[in-house]
Amino acid sequence: MSSPFDRRPLPDYLFSSPLTALLYPLHHLLLRLRGPPRLPSPDAHPIRVVCISDTHTLEWDDIPDGDLLIHAGDLCNDGSIREIQAAVDWLQTLPHPHKVVICGNHDSYFDIRSRRDEDCDASSSSFAAISSSTASIRSIDDDPDGLNRINWGDIHYLQHSSITLSFPRAASSQP
């Protein structure tokens, strides 16, 4: 009597799933022809990504160092522009060379339909943002006193957009 853990005969594989039975050996043949996978050089500098979320206006002291900081939602509690700017100001103090923010459900200022009355610009339903990021949304309306403006500094705010970031390569160890 055979054990359920014994390998099935080849015809069983062929009859139960002909396509899989034919492609499986072909796949392994191609893997052998391709050769070993390419690995990064031993002196390559890996990119260190730090992802945080749900800070809700709290300023954490123990954020690890890294090359890229991603804040994945909920910068603040009530979604006011004042709270968001305070959170952005804190993010700007962190040492990460690249910072990306994606807003969450508590960051209601970025959703025009749920924006608080005191954060609405009487002349416009859009919001103003100043940023060095080309992916940031900028208002076409003037906001001379800057009351309805978030100063992102070097932080990239993503909303229906994408960015390309450049990371420096490790210094070559050649003489």
Short mmCIF file of N, CA and C in Angstrom, two decimals:
data_model
loop_
_atom_site.label_atom_id
_atom_site.label_comp_id
_atom_site.label_asym_id
_atom_site.label_seq_id
_atom_site.Cartn_x
_atom_site.Cartn_y
_atom_site.Cartn_z
N MET A 1 0.84 -1.17 0.00
CA MET A 1 0.00 0.00 0.00
C MET A 1 0.89 1.25 0.00
N SER A 2 0.57 2.18 -0.82
CA SER A 2 1.41 3.38 -0.95
C SER A 2 0.95 4.45 0.05
N SER A 3 1.91 5.23 0.43
CA SER A 3 1.65 6.32 1.37
C SER A 3 1.10 7.53 0.60
N PRO A 4 0.26 8.36 1.24
CA PRO A 4 -0.21 9.57 0.56
C PRO A 4 0.91 10.58 0.32
N PHE A 5 2.07 10.35 0.94
CA PHE A 5 3.19 11.26 0.77
C PHE A 5 4.15 10.82 -0.33
N ASP A 6 3.91 9.67 -0.90
CA ASP A 6 4.74 9.21 -2.02
C ASP A 6 4.44 10.04 -3.26
N ARG A 7 5.46 10.22 -4.09
CA ARG A 7 5.26 10.96 -5.35
C ARG A 7 4.34 10.17 -6.27
N ARG A 8 3.50 10.91 -6.95
CA ARG A 8 2.61 10.26 -7.92
C ARG A 8 3.39 9.94 -9.18
N PRO A 9 2.94 8.94 -9.91
CA PRO A 9 3.60 8.64 -11.19
C PRO A 9 3.39 9.78 -12.19
N LEU A 10 4.31 9.92 -13.11
CA LEU A 10 4.27 10.99 -14.11
C LEU A 10 2.96 11.01 -14.90
N PRO A 11 2.39 9.88 -15.32
CA PRO A 11 1.11 9.95 -16.05
C PRO A 11 -0.02 10.57 -15.23
N ASP A 12 0.01 10.39 -13.91
CA ASP A 12 -1.02 11.02 -13.08
C ASP A 12 -0.95 12.54 -13.19
N TYR A 13 0.27 13.08 -13.15
CA TYR A 13 0.43 14.53 -13.31
C TYR A 13 -0.05 14.98 -14.68
N LEU A 14 0.31 14.22 -15.69
CA LEU A 14 -0.05 14.57 -17.06
C LEU A 14 -1.56 14.57 -17.26
N PHE A 15 -2.24 13.59 -16.70
CA PHE A 15 -3.70 13.51 -16.87
C PHE A 15 -4.45 14.51 -15.99
N SER A 16 -3.94 14.79 -14.80
CA SER A 16 -4.66 15.70 -13.90
C SER A 16 -4.50 17.16 -14.33
N SER A 17 -3.34 17.51 -14.84
CA SER A 17 -3.11 18.89 -15.28
C SER A 17 -2.05 18.89 -16.37
N PRO A 18 -2.46 18.70 -17.62
CA PRO A 18 -1.47 18.57 -18.70
C PRO A 18 -0.61 19.82 -18.88
N LEU A 19 -1.21 20.98 -18.78
CA LEU A 19 -0.45 22.21 -18.99
C LEU A 19 0.63 22.37 -17.91
N THR A 20 0.27 22.16 -16.67
CA THR A 20 1.24 22.26 -15.58
C THR A 20 2.34 21.22 -15.74
N ALA A 21 1.96 20.01 -16.12
CA ALA A 21 2.95 18.93 -16.28
C ALA A 21 3.95 19.26 -17.38
N LEU A 22 3.53 19.99 -18.41
CA LEU A 22 4.45 20.35 -19.49
C LEU A 22 5.26 21.60 -19.16
N LEU A 23 4.65 22.56 -18.49
CA LEU A 23 5.34 23.82 -18.22
C LEU A 23 6.32 23.73 -17.06
N TYR A 24 6.08 22.86 -16.12
CA TYR A 24 6.96 22.74 -14.96
C TYR A 24 8.40 22.40 -15.37
N PRO A 25 8.62 21.36 -16.18
CA PRO A 25 10.01 21.09 -16.60
C PRO A 25 10.59 22.20 -17.47
N LEU A 26 9.77 22.82 -18.30
CA LEU A 26 10.25 23.92 -19.13
C LEU A 26 10.70 25.10 -18.25
N HIS A 27 9.93 25.38 -17.24
CA HIS A 27 10.28 26.47 -16.32
C HIS A 27 11.63 26.20 -15.66
N HIS A 28 11.84 24.99 -15.17
CA HIS A 28 13.10 24.66 -14.52
C HIS A 28 14.27 24.64 -15.50
N LEU A 29 14.03 24.27 -16.73
CA LEU A 29 15.08 24.33 -17.75
C LEU A 29 15.49 25.78 -18.00
N LEU A 30 14.51 26.68 -18.11
CA LEU A 30 14.82 28.09 -18.32
C LEU A 30 15.57 28.69 -17.13
N LEU A 31 15.22 28.27 -15.93
CA LEU A 31 15.95 28.76 -14.75
C LEU A 31 17.42 28.35 -14.80
N ARG A 32 17.68 27.13 -15.23
CA ARG A 32 19.08 26.66 -15.33
C ARG A 32 19.83 27.40 -16.43
N LEU A 33 19.17 27.67 -17.56
CA LEU A 33 19.83 28.38 -18.66
C LEU A 33 20.12 29.83 -18.30
N ARG A 34 19.27 30.42 -17.49
CA ARG A 34 19.44 31.81 -17.11
C ARG A 34 20.69 32.02 -16.26
N GLY A 35 21.03 31.06 -15.45
CA GLY A 35 22.19 31.19 -14.58
C GLY A 35 21.77 31.70 -13.22
N PRO A 36 22.75 31.93 -12.37
CA PRO A 36 22.43 32.38 -11.00
C PRO A 36 21.86 33.80 -11.02
N PRO A 37 21.03 34.12 -10.05
CA PRO A 37 20.47 35.48 -10.01
C PRO A 37 21.56 36.50 -9.74
N ARG A 38 21.35 37.70 -10.26
CA ARG A 38 22.31 38.78 -10.03
C ARG A 38 22.08 39.36 -8.64
N LEU A 39 23.13 39.43 -7.90
CA LEU A 39 23.06 39.99 -6.56
C LEU A 39 23.78 41.34 -6.55
N PRO A 40 23.36 42.25 -5.68
CA PRO A 40 24.08 43.52 -5.61
C PRO A 40 25.50 43.30 -5.12
N SER A 41 26.37 44.20 -5.52
CA SER A 41 27.77 44.07 -5.10
C SER A 41 27.85 44.20 -3.57
N PRO A 42 28.84 43.58 -2.97
CA PRO A 42 28.94 43.60 -1.51
C PRO A 42 29.09 45.01 -0.93
N ASP A 43 29.64 45.94 -1.72
CA ASP A 43 29.81 47.30 -1.21
C ASP A 43 28.63 48.21 -1.54
N ALA A 44 27.56 47.65 -2.09
CA ALA A 44 26.38 48.46 -2.43
C ALA A 44 25.70 48.94 -1.14
N HIS A 45 25.26 50.16 -1.18
CA HIS A 45 24.60 50.77 -0.03
C HIS A 45 23.09 50.52 -0.14
N PRO A 46 22.51 49.73 0.74
CA PRO A 46 21.06 49.49 0.64
C PRO A 46 20.28 50.75 1.03
N ILE A 47 19.12 50.90 0.45
CA ILE A 47 18.26 52.04 0.78
C ILE A 47 17.47 51.67 2.03
N ARG A 48 17.55 52.54 3.02
CA ARG A 48 16.85 52.31 4.28
C ARG A 48 15.54 53.10 4.26
N VAL A 49 14.43 52.38 4.27
CA VAL A 49 13.10 53.00 4.22
C VAL A 49 12.47 52.91 5.60
N VAL A 50 11.99 54.06 6.09
CA VAL A 50 11.30 54.11 7.37
C VAL A 50 9.86 54.52 7.07
N CYS A 51 8.91 53.71 7.53
CA CYS A 51 7.50 54.01 7.29
C CYS A 51 6.81 54.19 8.63
N ILE A 52 6.14 55.33 8.79
CA ILE A 52 5.37 55.59 10.00
C ILE A 52 3.96 56.00 9.59
N SER A 53 3.05 55.91 10.52
CA SER A 53 1.68 56.37 10.26
C SER A 53 1.00 56.62 11.59
N ASP A 54 -0.16 57.22 11.50
CA ASP A 54 -1.01 57.44 12.67
C ASP A 54 -0.27 58.15 13.80
N THR A 55 0.47 59.20 13.48
CA THR A 55 1.15 59.95 14.53
C THR A 55 0.20 60.89 15.25
N HIS A 56 -0.86 61.32 14.60
CA HIS A 56 -1.92 62.14 15.23
C HIS A 56 -1.34 63.28 16.05
N THR A 57 -0.49 64.09 15.43
CA THR A 57 0.16 65.29 15.98
C THR A 57 1.16 64.97 17.10
N LEU A 58 1.42 63.71 17.37
CA LEU A 58 2.44 63.38 18.37
C LEU A 58 3.81 63.45 17.72
N GLU A 59 4.78 63.97 18.44
CA GLU A 59 6.13 64.08 17.92
C GLU A 59 6.99 63.01 18.59
N TRP A 60 7.33 61.98 17.83
CA TRP A 60 8.09 60.86 18.35
C TRP A 60 9.57 61.18 18.31
N ASP A 61 10.29 60.77 19.35
CA ASP A 61 11.73 61.00 19.42
C ASP A 61 12.54 59.83 18.88
N ASP A 62 11.91 58.68 18.74
CA ASP A 62 12.67 57.47 18.40
C ASP A 62 12.43 56.99 16.97
N ILE A 63 12.31 57.91 16.04
CA ILE A 63 12.17 57.54 14.63
C ILE A 63 13.54 57.11 14.13
N PRO A 64 13.68 55.90 13.59
CA PRO A 64 15.00 55.46 13.13
C PRO A 64 15.49 56.27 11.93
N ASP A 65 16.80 56.36 11.81
CA ASP A 65 17.39 57.04 10.65
C ASP A 65 17.15 56.20 9.41
N GLY A 66 17.15 56.88 8.27
CA GLY A 66 16.97 56.18 7.00
C GLY A 66 17.16 57.12 5.84
N ASP A 67 17.07 56.58 4.64
CA ASP A 67 17.21 57.37 3.43
C ASP A 67 15.87 57.93 2.97
N LEU A 68 14.79 57.24 3.29
CA LEU A 68 13.45 57.63 2.86
C LEU A 68 12.49 57.45 4.02
N LEU A 69 11.75 58.51 4.34
CA LEU A 69 10.71 58.46 5.36
C LEU A 69 9.37 58.56 4.66
N ILE A 70 8.50 57.61 4.93
CA ILE A 70 7.14 57.63 4.39
C ILE A 70 6.18 57.77 5.55
N HIS A 71 5.37 58.83 5.53
CA HIS A 71 4.29 58.95 6.52
C HIS A 71 3.02 58.55 5.81
N ALA A 72 2.46 57.41 6.23
CA ALA A 72 1.35 56.80 5.50
C ALA A 72 0.01 57.08 6.15
N GLY A 73 -0.28 58.32 6.45
CA GLY A 73 -1.62 58.70 6.87
C GLY A 73 -1.77 59.10 8.32
N ASP A 74 -2.77 59.95 8.53
CA ASP A 74 -3.17 60.44 9.85
C ASP A 74 -2.07 61.24 10.54
N LEU A 75 -1.73 62.36 9.90
CA LEU A 75 -0.80 63.31 10.49
C LEU A 75 -1.39 63.94 11.75
N CYS A 76 -2.70 64.13 11.76
CA CYS A 76 -3.33 64.89 12.83
C CYS A 76 -4.61 64.22 13.32
N ASN A 77 -5.28 64.88 14.26
CA ASN A 77 -6.51 64.35 14.83
C ASN A 77 -7.75 64.93 14.17
N ASP A 78 -7.83 66.27 14.14
CA ASP A 78 -9.07 66.88 13.67
C ASP A 78 -9.01 67.38 12.23
N GLY A 79 -7.89 67.26 11.57
CA GLY A 79 -7.79 67.61 10.16
C GLY A 79 -7.69 69.09 9.88
N SER A 80 -7.42 69.90 10.89
CA SER A 80 -7.32 71.34 10.66
C SER A 80 -5.97 71.67 10.03
N ILE A 81 -5.94 72.78 9.32
CA ILE A 81 -4.70 73.19 8.67
C ILE A 81 -3.63 73.49 9.71
N ARG A 82 -4.03 73.98 10.87
CA ARG A 82 -3.06 74.29 11.92
C ARG A 82 -2.38 73.00 12.41
N GLU A 83 -3.17 71.95 12.64
CA GLU A 83 -2.59 70.67 13.08
C GLU A 83 -1.72 70.05 12.00
N ILE A 84 -2.18 70.13 10.76
CA ILE A 84 -1.39 69.55 9.67
C ILE A 84 -0.06 70.28 9.53
N GLN A 85 -0.08 71.61 9.61
CA GLN A 85 1.16 72.37 9.50
C GLN A 85 2.10 72.04 10.66
N ALA A 86 1.56 71.84 11.86
CA ALA A 86 2.41 71.47 13.00
C ALA A 86 3.06 70.11 12.75
N ALA A 87 2.31 69.16 12.21
CA ALA A 87 2.86 67.84 11.91
C ALA A 87 3.91 67.92 10.80
N VAL A 88 3.65 68.74 9.78
CA VAL A 88 4.61 68.91 8.69
C VAL A 88 5.89 69.57 9.22
N ASP A 89 5.73 70.55 10.10
CA ASP A 89 6.91 71.19 10.69
C ASP A 89 7.76 70.18 11.46
N TRP A 90 7.10 69.27 12.19
CA TRP A 90 7.84 68.23 12.90
C TRP A 90 8.55 67.30 11.92
N LEU A 91 7.86 66.90 10.85
CA LEU A 91 8.48 66.01 9.85
C LEU A 91 9.71 66.67 9.23
N GLN A 92 9.66 67.99 9.04
CA GLN A 92 10.80 68.70 8.45
C GLN A 92 12.03 68.67 9.35
N THR A 93 11.84 68.47 10.65
CA THR A 93 12.99 68.43 11.56
C THR A 93 13.69 67.07 11.55
N LEU A 94 13.06 66.06 10.97
CA LEU A 94 13.66 64.72 10.94
C LEU A 94 14.80 64.68 9.92
N PRO A 95 15.83 63.86 10.16
CA PRO A 95 17.05 63.91 9.35
C PRO A 95 16.99 63.18 8.01
N HIS A 96 15.88 62.59 7.66
CA HIS A 96 15.80 61.79 6.43
C HIS A 96 15.92 62.68 5.19
N PRO A 97 16.77 62.31 4.22
CA PRO A 97 16.95 63.14 3.02
C PRO A 97 15.69 63.25 2.16
N HIS A 98 14.90 62.18 2.10
CA HIS A 98 13.66 62.19 1.32
C HIS A 98 12.50 61.88 2.25
N LYS A 99 11.43 62.68 2.13
CA LYS A 99 10.24 62.48 2.96
C LYS A 99 9.02 62.53 2.06
N VAL A 100 8.13 61.55 2.23
CA VAL A 100 6.91 61.45 1.43
C VAL A 100 5.73 61.33 2.39
N VAL A 101 4.67 62.09 2.11
CA VAL A 101 3.46 62.05 2.93
C VAL A 101 2.29 61.63 2.07
N ILE A 102 1.53 60.68 2.59
CA ILE A 102 0.26 60.26 2.00
C ILE A 102 -0.77 60.46 3.10
N CYS A 103 -1.81 61.19 2.81
CA CYS A 103 -2.77 61.54 3.86
C CYS A 103 -3.74 60.41 4.16
N GLY A 104 -4.27 60.45 5.38
CA GLY A 104 -5.22 59.44 5.82
C GLY A 104 -6.58 60.05 6.11
N ASN A 105 -7.44 59.27 6.73
CA ASN A 105 -8.81 59.71 6.96
C ASN A 105 -8.92 60.83 7.98
N HIS A 106 -7.96 61.00 8.87
CA HIS A 106 -8.02 62.10 9.83
C HIS A 106 -7.49 63.41 9.24
N ASP A 107 -6.85 63.35 8.10
CA ASP A 107 -6.31 64.54 7.46
C ASP A 107 -7.36 65.14 6.53
N SER A 108 -8.46 65.55 7.12
CA SER A 108 -9.64 65.92 6.33
C SER A 108 -9.48 67.23 5.56
N TYR A 109 -8.48 68.01 5.86
CA TYR A 109 -8.26 69.25 5.12
C TYR A 109 -8.07 68.99 3.63
N PHE A 110 -7.52 67.84 3.29
CA PHE A 110 -7.22 67.53 1.90
C PHE A 110 -8.43 67.02 1.12
N ASP A 111 -9.53 66.78 1.81
CA ASP A 111 -10.79 66.42 1.16
C ASP A 111 -11.71 67.63 1.27
N ILE A 112 -11.95 68.29 0.16
CA ILE A 112 -12.72 69.53 0.16
C ILE A 112 -14.09 69.34 0.79
N ARG A 113 -14.69 68.17 0.58
CA ARG A 113 -16.04 67.93 1.11
C ARG A 113 -16.07 67.84 2.63
N SER A 114 -14.97 67.49 3.25
CA SER A 114 -14.98 67.33 4.71
C SER A 114 -14.12 68.36 5.42
N ARG A 115 -13.70 69.39 4.71
CA ARG A 115 -12.85 70.42 5.29
C ARG A 115 -13.63 71.25 6.31
N ARG A 116 -12.97 71.60 7.38
CA ARG A 116 -13.59 72.43 8.42
C ARG A 116 -13.83 73.84 7.88
N ASP A 117 -14.87 74.49 8.39
CA ASP A 117 -15.25 75.82 7.91
C ASP A 117 -14.12 76.83 8.09
N GLU A 118 -13.42 76.79 9.21
CA GLU A 118 -12.37 77.79 9.45
C GLU A 118 -11.16 77.59 8.54
N ASP A 119 -11.07 76.42 7.90
CA ASP A 119 -9.96 76.16 6.98
C ASP A 119 -10.31 76.43 5.53
N CYS A 120 -11.55 76.77 5.26
CA CYS A 120 -11.97 77.02 3.89
C CYS A 120 -11.60 78.44 3.49
N ASP A 121 -11.10 78.57 2.29
CA ASP A 121 -10.83 79.88 1.72
C ASP A 121 -12.14 80.38 1.14
N ALA A 122 -12.56 81.54 1.52
CA ALA A 122 -13.86 82.04 1.08
C ALA A 122 -13.95 82.20 -0.43
N SER A 123 -12.81 82.37 -1.09
CA SER A 123 -12.84 82.62 -2.53
C SER A 123 -12.65 81.37 -3.37
N SER A 124 -12.36 80.24 -2.73
CA SER A 124 -12.00 79.07 -3.53
C SER A 124 -12.33 77.79 -2.79
N SER A 125 -12.53 76.74 -3.56
CA SER A 125 -12.73 75.43 -2.94
C SER A 125 -11.47 74.58 -3.04
N SER A 126 -10.41 75.14 -3.60
CA SER A 126 -9.15 74.40 -3.69
C SER A 126 -8.27 74.81 -2.52
N PHE A 127 -7.16 74.14 -2.34
CA PHE A 127 -6.26 74.52 -1.27
C PHE A 127 -4.92 74.90 -1.85
N ALA A 128 -4.19 75.67 -1.08
CA ALA A 128 -2.87 76.11 -1.52
C ALA A 128 -1.81 75.28 -0.82
N ALA A 129 -0.78 74.98 -1.53
CA ALA A 129 0.34 74.26 -0.95
C ALA A 129 1.62 74.76 -1.58
N ILE A 130 2.62 74.93 -0.77
CA ILE A 130 3.93 75.32 -1.26
C ILE A 130 4.85 74.14 -1.02
N SER A 131 5.57 73.73 -2.04
CA SER A 131 6.47 72.60 -1.88
C SER A 131 7.53 72.64 -2.95
N SER A 132 8.66 72.03 -2.63
CA SER A 132 9.70 71.88 -3.64
C SER A 132 9.40 70.70 -4.54
N SER A 133 8.41 69.92 -4.18
CA SER A 133 8.07 68.72 -4.95
C SER A 133 7.26 69.10 -6.18
N THR A 134 7.63 68.53 -7.30
CA THR A 134 6.86 68.77 -8.52
C THR A 134 5.55 68.02 -8.48
N ALA A 135 5.43 67.05 -7.59
CA ALA A 135 4.21 66.27 -7.49
C ALA A 135 3.20 66.91 -6.55
N SER A 136 3.58 67.99 -5.89
CA SER A 136 2.67 68.61 -4.95
C SER A 136 1.59 69.40 -5.66
N ILE A 137 0.46 69.48 -5.02
CA ILE A 137 -0.66 70.23 -5.59
C ILE A 137 -0.48 71.69 -5.22
N ARG A 138 -0.65 72.54 -6.18
CA ARG A 138 -0.50 73.97 -5.94
C ARG A 138 -1.81 74.67 -6.31
N SER A 139 -2.15 75.66 -5.54
CA SER A 139 -3.38 76.39 -5.80
C SER A 139 -3.16 77.40 -6.91
N ILE A 140 -4.18 77.59 -7.70
CA ILE A 140 -4.11 78.63 -8.73
C ILE A 140 -4.63 79.95 -8.18
N ASP A 141 -5.15 79.91 -6.97
CA ASP A 141 -5.70 81.12 -6.35
C ASP A 141 -4.62 81.80 -5.51
N ASP A 142 -4.75 83.09 -5.36
CA ASP A 142 -3.82 83.84 -4.52
C ASP A 142 -4.22 83.68 -3.06
N ASP A 143 -3.26 83.57 -2.20
CA ASP A 143 -3.48 83.52 -0.76
C ASP A 143 -2.44 84.43 -0.13
N PRO A 144 -2.64 85.76 -0.22
CA PRO A 144 -1.59 86.69 0.16
C PRO A 144 -1.16 86.59 1.62
N ASP A 145 -2.08 86.30 2.53
CA ASP A 145 -1.69 86.24 3.94
C ASP A 145 -1.25 84.84 4.37
N GLY A 146 -1.37 83.85 3.49
CA GLY A 146 -0.87 82.51 3.78
C GLY A 146 -1.65 81.75 4.83
N LEU A 147 -2.87 82.15 5.11
CA LEU A 147 -3.64 81.48 6.16
C LEU A 147 -4.11 80.10 5.73
N ASN A 148 -4.37 79.91 4.46
CA ASN A 148 -4.86 78.62 3.96
C ASN A 148 -3.79 77.92 3.14
N ARG A 149 -2.59 77.91 3.65
CA ARG A 149 -1.47 77.36 2.90
C ARG A 149 -0.65 76.45 3.81
N ILE A 150 -0.24 75.34 3.27
CA ILE A 150 0.66 74.44 3.99
C ILE A 150 2.03 74.56 3.36
N ASN A 151 3.02 74.84 4.18
CA ASN A 151 4.39 74.94 3.69
C ASN A 151 5.05 73.58 3.88
N TRP A 152 5.15 72.84 2.79
CA TRP A 152 5.69 71.48 2.83
C TRP A 152 7.21 71.45 2.88
N GLY A 153 7.86 72.54 2.50
CA GLY A 153 9.32 72.53 2.46
C GLY A 153 9.83 71.48 1.49
N ASP A 154 10.67 70.58 1.97
CA ASP A 154 11.24 69.54 1.09
C ASP A 154 10.47 68.22 1.18
N ILE A 155 9.28 68.25 1.75
CA ILE A 155 8.46 67.04 1.87
C ILE A 155 7.61 66.89 0.62
N HIS A 156 7.53 65.68 0.10
CA HIS A 156 6.72 65.39 -1.08
C HIS A 156 5.35 64.91 -0.62
N TYR A 157 4.30 65.61 -1.01
CA TYR A 157 2.94 65.21 -0.69
C TYR A 157 2.35 64.53 -1.92
N LEU A 158 1.87 63.32 -1.75
CA LEU A 158 1.33 62.56 -2.88
C LEU A 158 -0.18 62.46 -2.78
N GLN A 159 -0.84 62.92 -3.80
CA GLN A 159 -2.28 62.73 -3.95
C GLN A 159 -2.52 62.58 -5.45
N HIS A 160 -2.85 61.40 -5.89
CA HIS A 160 -3.06 61.10 -7.31
C HIS A 160 -1.82 61.48 -8.12
N SER A 161 -0.65 61.21 -7.59
CA SER A 161 0.58 61.59 -8.27
C SER A 161 1.69 60.61 -7.89
N SER A 162 2.82 60.78 -8.55
CA SER A 162 3.98 59.96 -8.24
C SER A 162 5.23 60.82 -8.37
N ILE A 163 6.31 60.34 -7.81
CA ILE A 163 7.58 61.06 -7.90
C ILE A 163 8.70 60.05 -8.16
N THR A 164 9.82 60.56 -8.61
CA THR A 164 11.02 59.75 -8.77
C THR A 164 12.08 60.33 -7.84
N LEU A 165 12.63 59.50 -7.01
CA LEU A 165 13.65 59.94 -6.06
C LEU A 165 15.00 59.38 -6.46
N SER A 166 16.04 60.16 -6.23
CA SER A 166 17.41 59.72 -6.51
C SER A 166 18.14 59.49 -5.20
N PHE A 167 18.81 58.37 -5.11
CA PHE A 167 19.58 58.05 -3.92
C PHE A 167 21.04 57.94 -4.33
N PRO A 168 21.95 58.52 -3.55
CA PRO A 168 23.37 58.47 -3.91
C PRO A 168 23.90 57.05 -3.79
N ARG A 169 24.80 56.72 -4.71
CA ARG A 169 25.46 55.41 -4.64
C ARG A 169 26.57 55.49 -3.60
N ALA A 170 26.93 54.34 -3.08
CA ALA A 170 28.03 54.28 -2.12
C ALA A 170 29.33 54.66 -2.83
N ALA A 171 30.21 55.27 -2.10
CA ALA A 171 31.49 55.67 -2.69
C ALA A 171 32.27 54.44 -3.11
N SER A 172 32.91 54.55 -4.26
CA SER A 172 33.69 53.43 -4.78
C SER A 172 34.93 53.22 -3.93
N SER A 173 35.29 51.97 -3.70
CA SER A 173 36.46 51.67 -2.87
C SER A 173 37.71 51.44 -3.71
N GLN A 174 37.71 51.89 -4.96
CA GLN A 174 38.88 51.72 -5.82
C GLN A 174 39.94 52.75 -5.46
N PRO A 175 41.24 52.38 -5.54
CA PRO A 175 42.32 53.32 -5.17
C PRO A 175 42.47 54.44 -6.16
#
